[in-house]
Short mmCIF file of C-alpha atoms in Angstrom, two decimals:
data_model
loop_
_atom_site.label_atom_id
_atom_site.label_comp_id
_atom_site.label_asym_id
_atom_site.label_seq_id
_atom_site.Cartn_x
_atom_site.Cartn_y
_atom_site.Cartn_z
CA ASP A 1370 79.99 88.66 116.11
CA THR A 1371 77.18 91.21 115.83
CA GLY A 1372 79.23 94.23 114.85
CA VAL A 1373 79.07 96.20 111.63
CA SER A 1374 80.35 94.22 108.66
CA GLN A 1375 81.47 95.40 105.24
CA ASP A 1376 82.08 93.54 102.04
CA PRO A 1377 84.43 93.34 100.28
CA ARG A 1378 87.33 94.34 102.50
CA HIS A 1379 89.48 95.20 99.51
CA LYS A 1380 88.63 96.07 95.94
CA ILE A 1381 91.00 96.79 93.08
CA THR A 1382 89.45 98.08 89.90
CA LYS A 1383 90.41 99.83 86.71
CA ARG A 1384 89.47 103.41 86.04
CA GLY A 1385 86.06 103.68 84.46
CA GLN A 1386 84.64 100.54 86.04
CA ASN A 1387 81.68 100.50 88.43
CA VAL A 1388 82.02 99.15 91.95
CA THR A 1389 79.53 98.37 94.69
CA PHE A 1390 80.16 97.99 98.40
CA ARG A 1391 77.89 96.49 101.00
CA CYS A 1392 77.42 97.35 104.66
CA ASP A 1393 75.49 95.29 107.19
CA PRO A 1394 74.78 97.33 110.33
CA ILE A 1395 74.15 96.09 113.83
CA SER A 1396 70.71 94.53 113.60
CA GLU A 1397 68.66 96.86 115.79
CA HIS A 1398 70.32 100.04 114.52
CA ASN A 1399 68.12 102.40 112.52
CA ARG A 1400 70.80 104.83 111.43
CA LEU A 1401 73.52 104.04 108.93
CA TYR A 1402 76.36 106.30 107.85
CA TRP A 1403 78.92 106.20 105.07
CA TYR A 1404 82.30 107.93 105.39
CA ARG A 1405 85.36 108.09 103.17
CA GLN A 1406 88.91 108.14 104.52
CA THR A 1407 91.98 108.96 102.47
CA LEU A 1408 95.56 108.46 103.60
CA GLY A 1409 96.61 110.85 106.31
CA GLN A 1410 93.13 112.25 106.83
CA GLY A 1411 90.24 111.61 109.12
CA PRO A 1412 87.00 110.10 107.86
CA GLU A 1413 84.77 112.46 105.89
CA PHE A 1414 81.00 112.20 105.98
CA LEU A 1415 79.32 111.08 102.76
CA THR A 1416 75.70 110.28 103.56
CA TYR A 1417 73.38 108.78 106.12
CA PHE A 1418 70.10 106.91 106.36
CA GLN A 1419 67.38 106.80 108.95
CA ASN A 1420 65.83 103.41 108.25
CA GLU A 1421 65.41 103.37 104.44
CA ALA A 1422 65.32 107.15 104.02
CA GLN A 1423 68.48 108.88 102.85
CA LEU A 1424 68.39 112.11 104.84
CA GLU A 1425 71.58 113.91 103.92
CA LYS A 1426 74.28 113.75 101.29
CA SER A 1427 77.60 115.53 101.40
CA ARG A 1428 78.82 117.68 98.56
CA LEU A 1429 81.63 115.10 98.34
CA LEU A 1430 79.06 112.68 96.95
CA SER A 1431 79.16 113.46 93.24
CA ASP A 1432 76.52 112.17 90.86
CA ARG A 1433 78.73 109.13 90.23
CA PHE A 1434 78.01 107.98 93.75
CA SER A 1435 74.74 106.46 94.87
CA ALA A 1436 73.75 104.82 98.12
CA GLU A 1437 70.71 102.78 98.99
CA ARG A 1438 69.21 101.10 101.99
CA PRO A 1439 66.17 99.44 100.46
CA LYS A 1440 64.64 97.71 103.45
CA GLY A 1441 66.23 99.68 106.22
CA SER A 1442 68.74 96.96 106.91
CA PHE A 1443 71.89 96.59 104.80
CA SER A 1444 73.13 99.39 102.58
CA THR A 1445 75.03 99.56 99.33
CA LEU A 1446 77.32 102.27 98.02
CA GLU A 1447 77.92 102.28 94.28
CA ILE A 1448 80.54 104.28 92.44
CA GLN A 1449 80.10 104.55 88.70
CA ARG A 1450 82.92 105.28 86.24
CA THR A 1451 85.56 105.16 88.96
CA GLU A 1452 88.43 107.64 88.93
CA GLN A 1453 91.83 107.38 90.57
CA GLY A 1454 90.74 110.03 93.05
CA ASP A 1455 88.12 107.63 94.35
CA SER A 1456 90.84 105.46 95.86
CA ALA A 1457 90.18 105.51 99.61
CA MET A 1458 88.84 103.55 102.54
CA TYR A 1459 85.05 103.56 102.64
CA LEU A 1460 83.72 103.23 106.17
CA CYS A 1461 80.24 102.35 107.28
CA ALA A 1462 78.86 103.05 110.74
CA SER A 1463 75.54 102.41 112.42
CA SER A 1464 73.78 103.76 115.49
CA LEU A 1465 70.51 103.18 117.28
CA SER A 1466 68.27 105.99 116.16
CA GLY A 1467 69.24 109.39 117.52
CA ALA A 1468 71.71 111.87 116.18
CA THR A 1469 73.84 111.60 119.29
CA ASP A 1470 73.80 107.84 119.66
CA THR A 1471 77.21 106.27 119.48
CA GLN A 1472 78.25 105.25 115.98
CA TYR A 1473 79.85 101.84 115.62
CA PHE A 1474 82.18 101.48 112.69
CA GLY A 1475 82.82 98.58 110.39
CA PRO A 1476 86.32 97.55 109.23
CA GLY A 1477 85.97 99.44 105.97
CA THR A 1478 86.38 98.63 102.28
CA ARG A 1479 89.67 99.73 100.77
CA LEU A 1480 89.23 100.75 97.14
CA THR A 1481 92.17 101.05 94.78
CA VAL A 1482 91.52 102.47 91.33
CA LEU A 1483 94.28 101.77 88.82
CA ALA B 1329 80.27 124.90 110.35
CA GLN B 1330 81.75 122.39 112.72
CA SER B 1331 85.43 121.52 112.59
CA VAL B 1332 88.07 119.63 114.54
CA THR B 1333 91.79 120.33 114.69
CA GLN B 1334 94.36 117.89 115.94
CA PRO B 1335 97.54 119.97 116.00
CA ASP B 1336 99.96 117.06 116.36
CA ILE B 1337 100.31 114.85 113.30
CA HIS B 1338 102.74 112.46 114.96
CA ILE B 1339 103.76 111.90 118.58
CA THR B 1340 106.40 109.54 119.93
CA VAL B 1341 106.49 108.55 123.60
CA SER B 1342 108.40 105.96 125.56
CA GLU B 1343 106.56 103.02 126.99
CA GLY B 1344 105.42 103.84 130.50
CA ALA B 1345 105.45 107.58 129.90
CA SER B 1346 102.36 109.74 130.06
CA LEU B 1347 100.49 110.84 126.97
CA GLU B 1348 98.37 113.80 125.99
CA LEU B 1349 96.82 114.18 122.54
CA ARG B 1350 95.33 117.53 121.70
CA CYS B 1351 91.98 118.24 120.11
CA ASN B 1352 90.36 121.60 119.43
CA TYR B 1353 86.85 121.89 118.06
CA SER B 1354 84.57 124.50 116.59
CA TYR B 1355 80.84 124.04 117.02
CA GLY B 1356 78.01 126.48 117.50
CA ALA B 1357 76.19 124.71 120.30
CA THR B 1358 77.03 122.30 123.07
CA PRO B 1359 79.36 119.82 121.44
CA TYR B 1360 79.13 116.07 121.51
CA LEU B 1361 82.73 114.89 121.37
CA PHE B 1362 84.35 111.54 120.76
CA TRP B 1363 87.79 109.99 120.65
CA TYR B 1364 88.40 106.96 118.45
CA VAL B 1365 91.45 104.77 117.91
CA GLN B 1366 92.30 103.07 114.64
CA SER B 1367 94.92 100.36 114.32
CA PRO B 1368 96.31 99.43 110.88
CA GLY B 1369 93.71 97.57 108.85
CA GLN B 1370 91.09 98.00 111.55
CA GLY B 1371 87.97 100.07 111.85
CA LEU B 1372 87.51 102.88 114.32
CA GLN B 1373 87.06 101.87 117.95
CA LEU B 1374 85.38 104.26 120.36
CA LEU B 1375 87.59 105.18 123.31
CA LEU B 1376 85.29 107.63 125.08
CA LYS B 1377 82.66 110.29 124.56
CA TYR B 1378 81.44 113.49 126.15
CA PHE B 1379 77.88 114.71 126.05
CA SER B 1380 77.34 116.68 129.24
CA GLY B 1381 77.98 116.57 132.95
CA ASP B 1382 81.37 115.82 134.42
CA THR B 1383 83.99 117.36 132.16
CA LEU B 1384 86.48 114.59 132.88
CA VAL B 1385 85.39 111.42 131.16
CA GLN B 1386 86.85 107.97 131.52
CA GLY B 1387 87.16 105.57 128.64
CA ILE B 1388 88.45 102.15 127.80
CA LYS B 1389 92.07 101.03 127.97
CA GLY B 1390 92.88 103.53 130.72
CA PHE B 1391 92.24 106.64 128.62
CA GLU B 1392 90.53 109.77 129.85
CA ALA B 1393 89.68 113.11 128.30
CA GLU B 1394 88.86 116.52 129.69
CA PHE B 1395 86.37 118.89 128.10
CA LYS B 1396 87.28 122.56 128.48
CA ARG B 1397 84.65 124.82 127.01
CA SER B 1398 86.70 127.99 127.52
CA GLN B 1399 89.50 126.55 125.41
CA SER B 1400 87.28 124.61 122.96
CA SER B 1401 89.42 121.61 123.73
CA PHE B 1402 88.91 117.93 124.42
CA ASN B 1403 92.37 116.50 125.06
CA LEU B 1404 92.98 112.79 125.49
CA ARG B 1405 95.30 111.55 128.22
CA LYS B 1406 96.79 108.34 129.52
CA PRO B 1407 99.08 108.19 132.55
CA SER B 1408 101.22 105.28 131.33
CA VAL B 1409 101.42 104.24 127.71
CA HIS B 1410 101.72 100.61 126.63
CA TRP B 1411 103.32 99.42 123.39
CA SER B 1412 99.90 98.22 122.25
CA ASP B 1413 98.63 101.81 122.29
CA ALA B 1414 100.56 102.57 119.12
CA ALA B 1415 97.87 103.52 116.62
CA GLU B 1416 96.14 106.50 115.06
CA TYR B 1417 93.81 108.55 117.21
CA PHE B 1418 90.91 110.62 115.95
CA CYS B 1419 88.87 113.28 117.70
CA ALA B 1420 85.38 113.96 116.37
CA VAL B 1421 82.45 116.30 116.99
CA VAL B 1422 78.90 115.25 116.19
CA ASN B 1423 76.26 117.45 114.61
CA THR B 1424 73.42 117.01 117.08
CA ASN B 1425 70.77 117.58 114.42
CA ALA B 1426 71.97 115.16 111.79
CA GLY B 1427 74.34 112.90 113.66
CA LYS B 1428 77.10 113.18 111.10
CA SER B 1429 80.55 113.31 112.61
CA THR B 1430 83.34 115.68 111.69
CA PHE B 1431 86.75 114.19 112.36
CA GLY B 1432 90.16 115.68 112.82
CA ASP B 1433 92.99 114.45 110.65
CA GLY B 1434 94.31 112.23 113.39
CA THR B 1435 97.44 111.88 115.47
CA THR B 1436 99.71 108.91 114.93
CA LEU B 1437 101.18 107.58 118.16
CA THR B 1438 104.47 105.71 118.16
CA VAL B 1439 105.58 104.00 121.37
CA LYS B 1440 109.31 103.48 121.93
CA PRO B 1441 110.41 100.48 123.97
#
């Protein structure tokens, strides 16, 4: 299967702990996006990369959140000092290279903060 | 700022009946519009997309959508619903400069036998 993969699929953590999620995009895709989805809502844009460059970050991405894509391949999203409000599904998507290229989504990482 | 409204939070239809899910968008330029479906525990699957040209677009699983610029709408339709279509459906508009998508809050479809 050469789709977008995310790891872990589920994460339960205690408030105040740090967590890190990984996304592996489709191999030839240059663009990588992170979204967050809470219950009853549509996905909300967090940030995106063009190769290894992080080009835009949403205001939703507080300073506790950091994302990297060090070699332009996989990406990580880290949340420091987690809060209960961080509980959500974190979705990763990738696309070829242009802004209008179709984004292919991974299965998501469901985070529960106790 | 771009935005998407899906007026119907939940729709129930009988199997075999027709379906229409509404989507209204706000975007300053020519919109790039998408419909996705999400089943429980699954990621988003693209059903269809509209960039330009024919305003009636065909997608997978027998779905189609019609772009109406005058109404700022991009409604999703299916002539005969199957039980396996029960899922959550999201409409999205893409910022053509950055590529980030703005999603509606989704419509949950229940299919009665």
